[in-house]
Short mmCIF file of C-alpha atoms in Angstrom, two decimals:
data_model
loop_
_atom_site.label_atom_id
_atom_site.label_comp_id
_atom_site.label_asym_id
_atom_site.label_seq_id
_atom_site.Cartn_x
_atom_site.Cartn_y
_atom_site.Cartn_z
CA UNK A 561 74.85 21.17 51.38
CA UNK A 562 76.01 17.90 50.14
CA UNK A 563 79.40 16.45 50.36
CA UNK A 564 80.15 14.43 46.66
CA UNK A 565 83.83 13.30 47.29
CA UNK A 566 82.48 10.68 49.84
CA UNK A 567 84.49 7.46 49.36
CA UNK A 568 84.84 4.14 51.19
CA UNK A 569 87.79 2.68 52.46
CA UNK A 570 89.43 0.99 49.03
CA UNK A 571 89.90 -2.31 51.28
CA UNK A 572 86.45 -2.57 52.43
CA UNK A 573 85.14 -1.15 48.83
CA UNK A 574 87.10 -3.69 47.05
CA UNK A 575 86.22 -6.56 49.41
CA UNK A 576 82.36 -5.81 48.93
CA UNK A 577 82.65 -5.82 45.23
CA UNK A 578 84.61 -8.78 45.50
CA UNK A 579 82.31 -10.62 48.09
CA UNK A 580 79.53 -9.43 46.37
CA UNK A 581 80.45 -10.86 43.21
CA UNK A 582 81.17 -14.24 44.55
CA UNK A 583 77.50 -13.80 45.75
CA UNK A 584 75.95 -12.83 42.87
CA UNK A 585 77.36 -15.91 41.18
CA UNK A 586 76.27 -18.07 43.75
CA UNK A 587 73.11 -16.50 43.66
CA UNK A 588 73.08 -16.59 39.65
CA UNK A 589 74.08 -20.32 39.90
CA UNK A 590 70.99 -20.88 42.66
CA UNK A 591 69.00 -18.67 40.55
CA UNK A 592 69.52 -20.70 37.49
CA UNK A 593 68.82 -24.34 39.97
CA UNK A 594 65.26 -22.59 41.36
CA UNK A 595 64.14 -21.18 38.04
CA UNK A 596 65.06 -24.77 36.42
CA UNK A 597 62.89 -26.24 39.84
CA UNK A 598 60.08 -23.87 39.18
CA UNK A 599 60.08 -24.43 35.30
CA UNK A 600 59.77 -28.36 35.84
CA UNK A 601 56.86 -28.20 38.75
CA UNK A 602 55.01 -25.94 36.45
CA UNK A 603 55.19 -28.22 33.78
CA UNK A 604 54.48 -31.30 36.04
CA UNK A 605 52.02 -30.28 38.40
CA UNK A 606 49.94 -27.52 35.99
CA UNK A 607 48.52 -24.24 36.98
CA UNK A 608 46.05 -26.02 39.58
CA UNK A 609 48.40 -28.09 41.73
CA UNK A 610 50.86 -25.81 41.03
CA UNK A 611 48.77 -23.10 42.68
CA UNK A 612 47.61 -25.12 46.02
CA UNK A 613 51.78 -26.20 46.39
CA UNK A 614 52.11 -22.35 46.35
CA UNK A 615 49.07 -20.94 48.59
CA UNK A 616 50.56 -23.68 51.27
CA UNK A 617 53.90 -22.11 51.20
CA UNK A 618 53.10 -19.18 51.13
CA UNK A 619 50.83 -19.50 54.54
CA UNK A 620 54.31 -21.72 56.19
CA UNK A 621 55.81 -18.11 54.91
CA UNK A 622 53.52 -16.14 57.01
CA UNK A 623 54.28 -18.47 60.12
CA UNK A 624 58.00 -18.04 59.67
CA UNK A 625 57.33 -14.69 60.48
CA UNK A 626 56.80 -15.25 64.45
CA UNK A 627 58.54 -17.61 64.39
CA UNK A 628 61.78 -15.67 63.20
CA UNK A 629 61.09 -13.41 65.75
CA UNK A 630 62.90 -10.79 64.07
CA UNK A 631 66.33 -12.63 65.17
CA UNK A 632 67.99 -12.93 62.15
CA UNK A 633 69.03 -9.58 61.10
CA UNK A 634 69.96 -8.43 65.12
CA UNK A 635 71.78 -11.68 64.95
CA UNK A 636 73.59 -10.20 61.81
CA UNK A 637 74.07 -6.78 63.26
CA UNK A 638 75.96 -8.02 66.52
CA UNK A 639 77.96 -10.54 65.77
CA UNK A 640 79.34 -8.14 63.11
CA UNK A 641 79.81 -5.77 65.87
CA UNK A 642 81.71 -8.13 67.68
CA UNK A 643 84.24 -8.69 65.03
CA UNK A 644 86.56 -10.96 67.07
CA UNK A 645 85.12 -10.89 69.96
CA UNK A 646 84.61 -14.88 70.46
CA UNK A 647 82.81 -14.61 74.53
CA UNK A 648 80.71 -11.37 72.77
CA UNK A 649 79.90 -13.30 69.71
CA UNK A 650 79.29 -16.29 72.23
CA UNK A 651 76.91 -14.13 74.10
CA UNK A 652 75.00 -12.99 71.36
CA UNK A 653 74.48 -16.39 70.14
CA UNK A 654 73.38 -18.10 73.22
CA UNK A 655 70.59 -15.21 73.75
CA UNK A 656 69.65 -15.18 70.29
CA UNK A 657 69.15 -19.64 69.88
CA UNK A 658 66.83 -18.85 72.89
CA UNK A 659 64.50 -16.98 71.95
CA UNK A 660 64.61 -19.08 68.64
CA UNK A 661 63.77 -22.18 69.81
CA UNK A 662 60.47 -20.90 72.03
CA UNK A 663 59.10 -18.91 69.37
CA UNK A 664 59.08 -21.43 66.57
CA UNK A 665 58.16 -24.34 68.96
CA UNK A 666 55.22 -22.23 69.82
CA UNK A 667 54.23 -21.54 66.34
CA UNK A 668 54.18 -24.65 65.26
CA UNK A 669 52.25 -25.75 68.15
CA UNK A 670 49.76 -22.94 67.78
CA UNK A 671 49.48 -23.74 63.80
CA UNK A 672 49.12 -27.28 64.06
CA UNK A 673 46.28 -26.92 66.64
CA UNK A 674 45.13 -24.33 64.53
CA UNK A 675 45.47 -26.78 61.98
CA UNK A 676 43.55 -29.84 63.93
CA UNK A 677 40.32 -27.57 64.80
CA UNK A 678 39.77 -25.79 61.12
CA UNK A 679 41.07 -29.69 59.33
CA UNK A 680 37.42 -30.43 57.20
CA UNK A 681 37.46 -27.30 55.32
CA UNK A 682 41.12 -27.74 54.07
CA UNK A 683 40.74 -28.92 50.30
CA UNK A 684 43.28 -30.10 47.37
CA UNK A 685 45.79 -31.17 49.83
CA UNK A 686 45.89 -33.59 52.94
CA UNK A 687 45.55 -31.99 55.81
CA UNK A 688 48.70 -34.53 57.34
CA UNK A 689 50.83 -33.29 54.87
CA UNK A 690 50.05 -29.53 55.88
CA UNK A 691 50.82 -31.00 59.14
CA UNK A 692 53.92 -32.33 57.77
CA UNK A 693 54.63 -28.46 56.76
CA UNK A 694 54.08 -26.76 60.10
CA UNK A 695 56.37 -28.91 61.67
CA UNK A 696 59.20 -27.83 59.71
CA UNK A 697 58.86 -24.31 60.97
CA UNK A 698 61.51 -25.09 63.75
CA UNK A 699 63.93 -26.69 61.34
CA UNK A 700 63.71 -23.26 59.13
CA UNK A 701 63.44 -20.78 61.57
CA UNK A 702 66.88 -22.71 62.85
CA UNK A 703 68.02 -22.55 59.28
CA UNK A 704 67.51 -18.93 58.58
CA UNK A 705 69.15 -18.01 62.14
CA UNK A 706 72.57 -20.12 61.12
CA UNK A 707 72.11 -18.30 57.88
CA UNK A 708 72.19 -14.97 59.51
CA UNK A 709 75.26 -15.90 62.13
CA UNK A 710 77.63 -16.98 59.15
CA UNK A 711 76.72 -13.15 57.39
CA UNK A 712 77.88 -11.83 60.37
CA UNK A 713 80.60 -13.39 60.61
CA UNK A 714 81.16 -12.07 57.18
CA UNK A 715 80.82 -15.06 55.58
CA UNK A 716 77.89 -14.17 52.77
CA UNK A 717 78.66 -17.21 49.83
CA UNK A 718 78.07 -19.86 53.34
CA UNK A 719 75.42 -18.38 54.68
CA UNK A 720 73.44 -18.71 51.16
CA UNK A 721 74.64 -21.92 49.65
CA UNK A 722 72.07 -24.18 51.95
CA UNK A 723 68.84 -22.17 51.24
CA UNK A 724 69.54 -20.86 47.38
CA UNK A 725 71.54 -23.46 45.87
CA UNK A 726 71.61 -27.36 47.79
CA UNK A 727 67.96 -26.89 48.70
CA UNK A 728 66.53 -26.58 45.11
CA UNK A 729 68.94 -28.46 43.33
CA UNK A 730 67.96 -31.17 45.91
CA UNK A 731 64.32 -30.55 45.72
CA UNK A 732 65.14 -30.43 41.74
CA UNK A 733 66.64 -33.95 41.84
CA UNK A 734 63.62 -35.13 44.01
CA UNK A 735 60.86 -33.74 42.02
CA UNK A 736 62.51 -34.83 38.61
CA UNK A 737 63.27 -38.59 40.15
CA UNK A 738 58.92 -38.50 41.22
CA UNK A 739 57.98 -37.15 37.99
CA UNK A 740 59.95 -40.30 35.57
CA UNK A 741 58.84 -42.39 38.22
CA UNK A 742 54.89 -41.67 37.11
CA UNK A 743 55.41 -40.45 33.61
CA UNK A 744 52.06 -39.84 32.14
CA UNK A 745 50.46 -38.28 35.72
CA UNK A 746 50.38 -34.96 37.24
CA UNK A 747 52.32 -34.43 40.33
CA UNK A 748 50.01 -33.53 43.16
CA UNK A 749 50.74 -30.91 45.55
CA UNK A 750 51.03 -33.46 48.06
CA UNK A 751 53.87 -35.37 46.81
CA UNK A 752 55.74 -31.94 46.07
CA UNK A 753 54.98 -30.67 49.49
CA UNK A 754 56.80 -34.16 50.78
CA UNK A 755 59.52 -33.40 48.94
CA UNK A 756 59.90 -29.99 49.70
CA UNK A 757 60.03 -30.78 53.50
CA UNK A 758 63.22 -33.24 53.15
CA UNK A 759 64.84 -31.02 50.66
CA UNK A 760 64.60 -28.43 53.86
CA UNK A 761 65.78 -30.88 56.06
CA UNK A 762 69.01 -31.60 53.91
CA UNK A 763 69.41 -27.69 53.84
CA UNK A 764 69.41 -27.48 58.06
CA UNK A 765 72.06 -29.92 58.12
CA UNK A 766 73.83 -28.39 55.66
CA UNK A 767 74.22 -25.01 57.06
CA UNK A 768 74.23 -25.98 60.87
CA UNK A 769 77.41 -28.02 59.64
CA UNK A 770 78.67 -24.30 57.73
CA UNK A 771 78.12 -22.28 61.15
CA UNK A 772 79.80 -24.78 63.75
CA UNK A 773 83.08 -24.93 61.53
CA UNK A 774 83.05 -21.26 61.17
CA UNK A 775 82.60 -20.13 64.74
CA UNK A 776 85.63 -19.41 67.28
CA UNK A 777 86.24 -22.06 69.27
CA UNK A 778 85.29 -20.29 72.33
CA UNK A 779 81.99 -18.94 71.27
CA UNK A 780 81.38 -22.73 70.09
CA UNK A 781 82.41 -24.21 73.32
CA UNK A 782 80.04 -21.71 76.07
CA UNK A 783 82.81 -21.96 78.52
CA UNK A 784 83.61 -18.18 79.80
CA UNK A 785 80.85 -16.99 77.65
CA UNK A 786 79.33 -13.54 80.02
CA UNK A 787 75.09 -13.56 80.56
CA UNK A 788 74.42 -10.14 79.11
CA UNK A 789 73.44 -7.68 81.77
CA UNK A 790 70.06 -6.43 82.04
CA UNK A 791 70.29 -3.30 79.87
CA UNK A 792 71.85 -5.18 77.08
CA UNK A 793 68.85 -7.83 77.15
CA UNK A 794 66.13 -4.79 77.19
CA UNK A 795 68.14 -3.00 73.97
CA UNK A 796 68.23 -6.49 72.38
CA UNK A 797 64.52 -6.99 72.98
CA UNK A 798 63.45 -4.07 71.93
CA UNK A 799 65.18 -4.55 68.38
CA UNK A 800 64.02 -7.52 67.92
CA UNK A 801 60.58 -6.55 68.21
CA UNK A 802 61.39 -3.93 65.94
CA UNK A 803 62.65 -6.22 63.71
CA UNK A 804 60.42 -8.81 63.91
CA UNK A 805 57.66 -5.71 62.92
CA UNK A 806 59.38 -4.80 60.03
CA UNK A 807 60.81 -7.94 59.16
CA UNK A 808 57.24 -9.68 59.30
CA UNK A 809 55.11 -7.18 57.46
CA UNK A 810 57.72 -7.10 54.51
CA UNK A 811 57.85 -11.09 54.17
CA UNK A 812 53.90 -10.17 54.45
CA UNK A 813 53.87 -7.37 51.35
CA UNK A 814 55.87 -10.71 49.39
CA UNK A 815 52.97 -12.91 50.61
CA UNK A 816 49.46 -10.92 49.98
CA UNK A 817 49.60 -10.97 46.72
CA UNK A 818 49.36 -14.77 46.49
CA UNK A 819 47.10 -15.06 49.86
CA UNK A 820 44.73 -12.95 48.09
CA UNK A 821 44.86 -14.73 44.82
CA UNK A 822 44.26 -17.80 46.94
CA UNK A 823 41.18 -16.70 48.75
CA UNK A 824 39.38 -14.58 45.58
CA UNK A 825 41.04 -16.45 43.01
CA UNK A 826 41.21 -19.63 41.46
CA UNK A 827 44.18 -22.15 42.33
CA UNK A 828 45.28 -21.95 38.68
CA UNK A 829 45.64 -18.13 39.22
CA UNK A 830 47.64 -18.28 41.96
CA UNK A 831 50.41 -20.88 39.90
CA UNK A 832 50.43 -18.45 37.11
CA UNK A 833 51.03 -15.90 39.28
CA UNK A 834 53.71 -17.84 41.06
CA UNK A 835 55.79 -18.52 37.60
CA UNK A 836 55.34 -14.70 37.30
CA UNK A 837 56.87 -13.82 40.32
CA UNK A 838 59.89 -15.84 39.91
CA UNK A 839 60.29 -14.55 36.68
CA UNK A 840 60.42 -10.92 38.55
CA UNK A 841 62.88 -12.20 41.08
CA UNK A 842 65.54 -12.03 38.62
CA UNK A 843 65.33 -8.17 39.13
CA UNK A 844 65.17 -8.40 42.83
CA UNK A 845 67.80 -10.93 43.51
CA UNK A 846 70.59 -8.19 43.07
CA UNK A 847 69.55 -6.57 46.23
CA UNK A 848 69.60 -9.33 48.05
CA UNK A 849 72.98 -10.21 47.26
CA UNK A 850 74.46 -7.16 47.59
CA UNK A 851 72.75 -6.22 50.67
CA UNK A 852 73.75 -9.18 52.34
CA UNK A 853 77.45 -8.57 51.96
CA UNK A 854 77.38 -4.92 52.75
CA UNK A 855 75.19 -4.85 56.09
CA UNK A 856 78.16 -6.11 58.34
CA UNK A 857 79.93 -3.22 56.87
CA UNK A 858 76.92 -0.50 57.32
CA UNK A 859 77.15 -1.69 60.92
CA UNK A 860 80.61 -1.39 61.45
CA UNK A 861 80.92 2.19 59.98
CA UNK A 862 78.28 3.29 61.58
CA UNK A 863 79.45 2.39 64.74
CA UNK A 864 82.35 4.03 64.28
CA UNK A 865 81.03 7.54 63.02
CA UNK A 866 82.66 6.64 59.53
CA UNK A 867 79.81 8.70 57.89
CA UNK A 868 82.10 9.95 54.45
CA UNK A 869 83.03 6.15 53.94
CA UNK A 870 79.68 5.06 54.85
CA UNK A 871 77.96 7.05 52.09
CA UNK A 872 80.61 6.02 49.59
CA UNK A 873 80.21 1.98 50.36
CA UNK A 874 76.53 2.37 49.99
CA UNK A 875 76.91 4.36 46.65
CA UNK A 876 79.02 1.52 45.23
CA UNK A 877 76.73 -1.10 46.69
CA UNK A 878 73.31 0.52 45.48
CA UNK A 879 74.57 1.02 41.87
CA UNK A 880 76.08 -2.90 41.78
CA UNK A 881 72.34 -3.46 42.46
CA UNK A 882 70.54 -1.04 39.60
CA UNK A 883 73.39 -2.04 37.36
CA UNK A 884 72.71 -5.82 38.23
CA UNK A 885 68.96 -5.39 37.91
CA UNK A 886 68.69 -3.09 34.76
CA UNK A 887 69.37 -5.83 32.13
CA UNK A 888 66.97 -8.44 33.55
CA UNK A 889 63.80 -6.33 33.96
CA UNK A 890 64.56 -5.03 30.17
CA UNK A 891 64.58 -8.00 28.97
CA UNK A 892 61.69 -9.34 30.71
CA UNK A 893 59.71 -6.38 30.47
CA UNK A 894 60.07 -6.48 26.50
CA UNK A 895 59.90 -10.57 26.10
CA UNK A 896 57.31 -10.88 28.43
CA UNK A 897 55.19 -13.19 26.61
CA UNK A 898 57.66 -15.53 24.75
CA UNK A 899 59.38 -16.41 28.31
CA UNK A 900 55.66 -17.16 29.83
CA UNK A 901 54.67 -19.45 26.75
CA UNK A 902 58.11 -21.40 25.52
CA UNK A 903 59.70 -22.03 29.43
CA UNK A 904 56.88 -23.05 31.48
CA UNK A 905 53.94 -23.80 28.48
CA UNK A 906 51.16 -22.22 26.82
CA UNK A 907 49.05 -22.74 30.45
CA UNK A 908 50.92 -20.07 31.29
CA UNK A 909 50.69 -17.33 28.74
CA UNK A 910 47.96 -15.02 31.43
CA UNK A 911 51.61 -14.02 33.58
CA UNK A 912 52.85 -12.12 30.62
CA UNK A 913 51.73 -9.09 31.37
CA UNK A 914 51.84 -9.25 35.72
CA UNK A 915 55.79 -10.25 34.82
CA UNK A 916 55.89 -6.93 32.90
CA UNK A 917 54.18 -5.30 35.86
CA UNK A 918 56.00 -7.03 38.36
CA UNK A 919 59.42 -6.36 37.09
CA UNK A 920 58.64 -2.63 36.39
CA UNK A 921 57.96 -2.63 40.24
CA UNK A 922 61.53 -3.99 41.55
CA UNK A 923 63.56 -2.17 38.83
CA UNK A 924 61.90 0.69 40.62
CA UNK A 925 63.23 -1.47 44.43
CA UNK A 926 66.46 -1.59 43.15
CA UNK A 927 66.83 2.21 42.02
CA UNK A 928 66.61 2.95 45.61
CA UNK A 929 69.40 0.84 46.84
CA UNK A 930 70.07 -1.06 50.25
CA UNK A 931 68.24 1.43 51.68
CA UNK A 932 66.11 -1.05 54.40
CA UNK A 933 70.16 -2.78 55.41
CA UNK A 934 71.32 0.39 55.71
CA UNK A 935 68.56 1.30 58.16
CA UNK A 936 68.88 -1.88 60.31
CA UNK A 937 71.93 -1.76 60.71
CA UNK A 938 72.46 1.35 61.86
CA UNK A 939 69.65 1.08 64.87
CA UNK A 940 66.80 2.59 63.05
CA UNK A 941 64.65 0.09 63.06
CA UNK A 942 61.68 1.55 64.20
CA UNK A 943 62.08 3.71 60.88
CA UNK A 944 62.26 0.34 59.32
CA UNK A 945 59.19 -1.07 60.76
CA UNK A 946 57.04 2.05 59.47
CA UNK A 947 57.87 2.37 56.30
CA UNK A 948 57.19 -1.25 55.71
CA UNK A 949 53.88 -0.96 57.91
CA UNK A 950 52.64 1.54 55.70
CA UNK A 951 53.89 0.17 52.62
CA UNK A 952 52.17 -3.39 53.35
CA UNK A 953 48.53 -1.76 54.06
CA UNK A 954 48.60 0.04 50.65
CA UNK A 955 49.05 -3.48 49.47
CA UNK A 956 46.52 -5.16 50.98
CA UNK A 957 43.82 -2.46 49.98
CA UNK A 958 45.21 -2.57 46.80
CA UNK A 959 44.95 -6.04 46.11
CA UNK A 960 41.51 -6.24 48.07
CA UNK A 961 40.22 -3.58 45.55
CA UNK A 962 42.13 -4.90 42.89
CA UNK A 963 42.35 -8.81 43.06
CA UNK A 964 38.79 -9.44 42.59
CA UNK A 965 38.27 -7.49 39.47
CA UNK A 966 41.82 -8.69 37.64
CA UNK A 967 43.27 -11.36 38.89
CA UNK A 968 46.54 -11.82 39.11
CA UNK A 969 47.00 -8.52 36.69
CA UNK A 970 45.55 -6.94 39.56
CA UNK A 971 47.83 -8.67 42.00
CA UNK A 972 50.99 -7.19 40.32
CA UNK A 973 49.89 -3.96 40.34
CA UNK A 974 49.28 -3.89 43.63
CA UNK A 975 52.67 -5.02 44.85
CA UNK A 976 54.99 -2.77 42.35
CA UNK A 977 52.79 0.46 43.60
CA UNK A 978 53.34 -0.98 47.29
CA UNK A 979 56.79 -1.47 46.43
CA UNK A 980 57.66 1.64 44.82
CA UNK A 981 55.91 2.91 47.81
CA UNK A 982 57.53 1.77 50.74
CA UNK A 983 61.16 1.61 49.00
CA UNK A 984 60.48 5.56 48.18
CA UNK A 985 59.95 6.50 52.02
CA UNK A 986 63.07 4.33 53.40
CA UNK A 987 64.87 6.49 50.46
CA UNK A 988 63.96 10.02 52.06
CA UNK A 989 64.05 8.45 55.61
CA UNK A 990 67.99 7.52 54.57
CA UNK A 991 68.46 11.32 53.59
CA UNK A 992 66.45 12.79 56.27
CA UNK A 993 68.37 10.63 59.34
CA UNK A 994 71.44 9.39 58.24
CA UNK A 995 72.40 12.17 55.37
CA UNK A 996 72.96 8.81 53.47
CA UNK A 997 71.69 8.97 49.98
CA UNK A 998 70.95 5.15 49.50
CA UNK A 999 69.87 5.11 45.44
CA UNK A 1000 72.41 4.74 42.71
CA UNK A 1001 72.92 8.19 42.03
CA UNK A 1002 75.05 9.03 45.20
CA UNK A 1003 74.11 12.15 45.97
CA UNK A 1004 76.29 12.79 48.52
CA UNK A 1005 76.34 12.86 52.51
CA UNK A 1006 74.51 15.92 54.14
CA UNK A 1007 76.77 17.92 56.61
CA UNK A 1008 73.58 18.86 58.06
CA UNK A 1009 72.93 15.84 59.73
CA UNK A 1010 74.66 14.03 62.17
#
């Protein structure tokens, strides 16, 4: 039997609508500053530098994932648990910029040795400036854990402002100051790789400046701050690996598209592909603003047994998000081909129909609703980690059986069946565990299920 008057708390309900909208027009605003970035190194690089400035990103993406160590989102999840808790939060934190600063420092090392040993058969780029690249892995991973602090401390417009608005728009500014400087030349990937690095840079300082003014005093200060017992470090470990699983092999299922485009493709594929993809974010973005500003909130009422409000904040949040995405993946769906030819050039006009694809696939994400938050947050994390295991092998034999044949057609396939995939399985996982219908239609919680 299902319950269907499940409601959340108005205050809460109203503050995540509210939060969620000053989100979404941050994220809209960033949005509008990356797509403007991505239109103008399309047009300035072309398809084939375009493509290498990609397949290097998207193999520092892949090292990020280590690297992260899955400490972001338990960061998140605590520190919202805390709530005022300033020698818990303190705690948390202290544990949590451990563990960071090994694991990336060990990445990097590993990758640039990595790096040194495999150097002659790197081509297109220099193989200092893909040095360059791995060493920024610290100053990201740092990034993305300051990022996830200021969401749990409920603070979701700060903890996005460095990485989806200041970094492009500075990386924007950069790129467009290069390209007047040597009108008449292609940008290579080396100069954009360059600039991408300080634009992170600027980001880091920009954020570690948003977290230190946000944080009590006392958690900021380490003076009475407990050394969490024994127990608590082998419950914290154990998520994290969790995490880091789940965590990893999604970032992964975004990546293997483009790594396999890169190894079986040409470099212009994989730039056409690119434009595609960020043409499909538009659909996806929703989620990840919503998400964000609900997961304290998932954590909180879960902790307290608040199952009736709990379904009814994740039925406003998921709808927000298929509401949000609807209108974009129409319209990009149907104009497929004029966006890929008059925005970023007739080069691009082979992304029409993976965009089409591609945004078919995340209208079909967003249906589900903040079904992989909800999860997290609520200590299932090993549920997490297997639905995204098994989603992110169906995409790699799809695009291995796929890629070769049809390029980056193929590619896009692959990931909206992966997606649809994976998302479909957290869905019944939701219902099965929880009683939580995550998708927009609010089903209603189960009394069957504790």
């Amino acid at each position: 039997m299902t319950d269907q008057t499940s409601t959340p708390a108005p205050s809460d309900g109203r503050r995540i609508l509210s939060s969620s909208g000053q989100l979404l027009a941050l994220r809209v605003g960033g949005l509008g500053v990356s797509f403007g970035l991505g239109v103008l190194l399309a047009r300035v690089m072309g398809p084939t530098e375009f493509g290498i400035y990609t397949f290097v990103l998207a193999i520092l993406t892949l090292l990020m994932l280590p690297a992260k160590f899955g400490l972001p989102s338990l960061m998140t999840r605590e520190i919202a648990k805390a709530g005022e808790d300033a020698p818990q939060i303190g705690m948390v934190l202290r544990w949590g910029r451990m563990w960071s600063l090994t694991a990336s420092i060990l990445v990097s090392a590993i990758s640039l040795l990595a790096l040194w040993i495999f150097h002659e058969r790197i081509e297109g780029v220099s193989p200092w400036i893909v040095a360059l690249t791995f060493l920024n892995v610290p100053l990201l991973t740092f990034a993305f854990f300051d990022s996830a602090v200021l969401r749990g401390l409920k603070k979701p417009v700060a903890s996005q402002f460095p990485e989806n608005v200041f970094r492009p728009l500075m990386m924007m500014i950069l790129a467009g100051a290069v390209s007047l400087a040597v009108t008449g030349s292609r940008m290579s990937a080396d100069t954009a790789l360059i600039l991408n690095a300080v634009a992170a840079t600027g980001a880091l300082i920009v954020v570690r400046w948003l977290t230190v003014t946000s944080l009590p005093a006392e958690a900021r200060s380490g003076d009475g701050i407990p050394r969490p017992d024994k127990e608590t470090r082998s419950v914290w470990f154990r998520a994290v690996l969790a995490l880091a699983l789940s965590g990893g092999i999604q970032s992964l299922n975004e990546q293997i598209d483009i790594l396999s485009l890169g190894f079986f493709g040409e470099a212009a594929d994989v730039g056409i592909y690119r434009v595609a993809s960020r043409g499909a974010f538009l659909v996806y973005f929703a989620l990840l603003s919503v998400g964000m500003v609900a997961s304290p909130y998932f954590a909180r009422y879960r902790k307290e047994g608040r199952m009736k409000e709990l379904q009814g904040i994740v039925t406003v949040a998921s709808r927000a998000i298929f509401l949000a995405a609807l209108v974009p993946a129409v319209l990009m769906i149907v104009f497929a081909t004029p966006v890929m030819t008059l925005v970023f050039g007739a080069e691009y006009a082979a992304g029409a129909l993976p965009l089409a694809i591609l945004c078919a696939g995340q209208l079909a994400n967003a249906a589900t609703g903040a079904s992989i938050q909800l999860m997290n947050m609520s200590g299932h994390e090993g549920t997490v980690a297997r639905a995204v295991t098994f989603g992110a092998v169906c995409n790699v034999v799809l695009n291995l059986s796929l890629v070769p044949f049809y390029g980056p057609t193929g590619a896009a396939i692959a990931t909206a069946i992966s997606v649809a995939i994976w998302n479909t399985y957290l869905w019944v996982a939701c219902r099965r565990t929880l009683g939580i219908d995550s998708s927009f239609l609010g089903l209603g919680l189960k009394k069957d299920v504790a």
